[in-house]
Structure formats: C-alpha cells, structure tokens
mmCIF file of C-alpha atoms in Angstrom:
data_model
loop_
_atom_site.group_PDB
_atom_site.id
_atom_site.type_symbol
_atom_site.label_atom_id
_atom_site.label_comp_id
_atom_site.label_asym_id
_atom_site.label_seq_id
_atom_site.Cartn_x
_atom_site.Cartn_y
_atom_site.Cartn_z
ATOM 1 C CA UNK S 1 -40.196 51.528 -26.749
ATOM 2 C CA UNK S 2 -41.621 48.434 -25.035
ATOM 3 C CA UNK S 3 -42.522 47.013 -28.431
ATOM 4 C CA UNK S 4 -38.870 47.213 -29.476
ATOM 5 C CA UNK S 5 -37.626 45.457 -26.306
ATOM 6 C CA UNK S 6 -40.183 42.635 -26.305
ATOM 7 C CA UNK S 7 -38.716 40.657 -29.284
ATOM 8 C CA UNK S 8 -35.258 40.833 -27.730
ATOM 9 C CA UNK S 9 -36.545 39.283 -24.491
ATOM 10 C CA UNK S 10 -38.264 36.338 -26.195
ATOM 11 C CA UNK S 11 -35.322 33.891 -26.071
ATOM 12 C CA UNK S 12 -34.957 34.507 -22.338
ATOM 13 C CA UNK S 13 -38.615 34.123 -21.497
ATOM 14 C CA UNK S 14 -39.010 30.588 -22.837
ATOM 15 C CA UNK S 15 -39.529 29.210 -19.340
ATOM 16 C CA UNK S 16 -37.443 27.891 -16.504
ATOM 17 C CA UNK S 17 -34.225 26.098 -17.350
ATOM 18 C CA UNK S 18 -33.785 22.623 -15.946
ATOM 19 C CA UNK S 19 -30.401 22.407 -14.249
ATOM 20 C CA UNK S 20 -29.051 19.019 -13.242
ATOM 21 C CA UNK S 21 -28.120 18.984 -9.556
ATOM 22 C CA UNK S 22 -24.577 17.997 -8.584
ATOM 23 C CA UNK S 23 -25.855 15.097 -6.486
ATOM 24 C CA UNK S 24 -27.720 13.627 -9.442
ATOM 25 C CA UNK S 25 -24.646 12.378 -11.301
ATOM 26 C CA UNK S 26 -25.294 9.886 -14.011
ATOM 27 C CA UNK S 27 -23.970 6.372 -13.482
ATOM 28 C CA UNK S 28 -21.305 6.761 -16.172
ATOM 29 C CA UNK S 29 -19.929 9.937 -14.613
ATOM 30 C CA UNK S 30 -19.827 8.267 -11.201
ATOM 31 C CA UNK S 31 -18.019 5.226 -12.571
ATOM 32 C CA UNK S 32 -15.527 7.474 -14.361
ATOM 33 C CA UNK S 33 -14.845 9.386 -11.150
ATOM 34 C CA UNK S 34 -14.290 6.134 -9.222
ATOM 35 C CA UNK S 35 -11.955 4.836 -11.947
ATOM 36 C CA UNK S 36 -9.923 8.068 -11.998
ATOM 37 C CA UNK S 37 -9.630 8.021 -8.198
ATOM 38 C CA UNK S 38 -8.433 4.413 -8.288
ATOM 39 C CA UNK S 39 -5.882 5.151 -10.999
ATOM 40 C CA UNK S 40 -4.520 8.139 -9.060
ATOM 41 C CA UNK S 41 -4.262 5.996 -5.926
ATOM 42 C CA UNK S 42 -2.423 3.237 -7.825
ATOM 43 C CA UNK S 43 -0.070 5.760 -9.435
ATOM 44 C CA UNK S 44 0.664 7.267 -6.034
ATOM 45 C CA UNK S 45 1.554 3.846 -4.627
ATOM 46 C CA UNK S 46 3.860 3.083 -7.565
ATOM 47 C CA UNK S 47 5.664 6.406 -7.179
ATOM 48 C CA UNK S 48 6.012 5.893 -3.413
ATOM 49 C CA UNK S 49 7.496 2.404 -3.859
ATOM 50 C CA UNK S 50 9.890 3.685 -6.533
ATOM 51 C CA UNK S 51 11.079 6.337 -4.080
ATOM 52 C CA UNK S 52 11.566 3.711 -1.342
ATOM 53 C CA UNK S 53 13.534 1.502 -3.750
ATOM 54 C CA UNK S 54 15.832 4.399 -4.674
ATOM 55 C CA UNK S 55 16.529 5.034 -0.981
ATOM 56 C CA UNK S 56 17.337 1.348 -0.407
ATOM 57 C CA UNK S 57 19.608 1.127 -3.451
ATOM 58 C CA UNK S 58 21.462 4.287 -2.452
ATOM 59 C CA UNK S 59 22.484 2.663 0.856
ATOM 60 C CA UNK S 60 23.052 -0.854 -0.545
ATOM 61 C CA UNK S 61 26.512 -2.456 -0.645
ATOM 62 C CA UNK S 62 27.896 -4.148 -3.759
ATOM 63 C CA UNK S 63 28.565 -7.882 -3.429
ATOM 64 C CA UNK S 64 31.502 -9.539 -5.144
ATOM 65 C CA UNK S 65 29.449 -12.018 -7.163
ATOM 66 C CA UNK S 66 29.987 -12.680 -10.868
ATOM 67 C CA UNK S 67 26.636 -11.954 -12.496
ATOM 68 C CA UNK S 68 25.251 -10.159 -15.526
ATOM 69 C CA UNK S 69 23.554 -7.604 -13.286
ATOM 70 C CA UNK S 70 24.955 -5.851 -10.214
ATOM 71 C CA UNK S 71 24.231 -7.767 -7.014
ATOM 72 C CA UNK S 72 23.646 -5.639 -3.935
ATOM 73 C CA UNK S 73 22.963 -6.239 -0.290
ATOM 74 C CA UNK S 74 21.485 -4.012 2.377
ATOM 75 C CA UNK S 75 24.071 -2.363 4.622
ATOM 76 C CA UNK S 76 24.922 -4.197 7.867
ATOM 77 C CA UNK S 77 23.195 -1.469 9.890
ATOM 78 C CA UNK S 78 19.909 -2.072 8.067
ATOM 79 C CA UNK S 79 17.361 -3.884 10.225
ATOM 80 C CA UNK S 80 13.926 -5.041 9.016
ATOM 81 C CA UNK S 81 12.347 -5.201 12.492
#
C-alpha cells in the first residue's frame, strides 16, 4: 500500500516552497501602489470641489448682465471670512 501512495506524494515532496514576504514588495509594485493612492487622492479632491461648486451655484443669484453664459453672484448673506 505504501508503494502505491509514494508516487502520488512525489510532487508535494519536492522541497520547501519559497514564498515572497509581504514586506518584500518589488519596486514596481510599490511604485504602482503609490501611483494608485495618488490618483485616488486626486479624484477625491476633484469630486469634493465639484460638490462644493454645486452647493455654491445652488445658492447663487442671477445677475442681469447680457452675456453668452449665465452670470451669477453669491447671495448677499454669503461671507468669505
């Protein structure tokens, strides 16, 4: 019976497997992670500023100025202090 099991165990007894540790990232993987983090940060800032702009435009008053685009002004209660 042992003779029948020995050939099946050969692929698993080739020796210890070398596993790359998580702290031993290659330089390319580290640079990719830094780039992705920077892109996510930049995207977050863009989305935040778009949200702020929508809030400002929602409260803005239309000005009676002849122009090709609508001209708006912040409401009188708006204070930039």
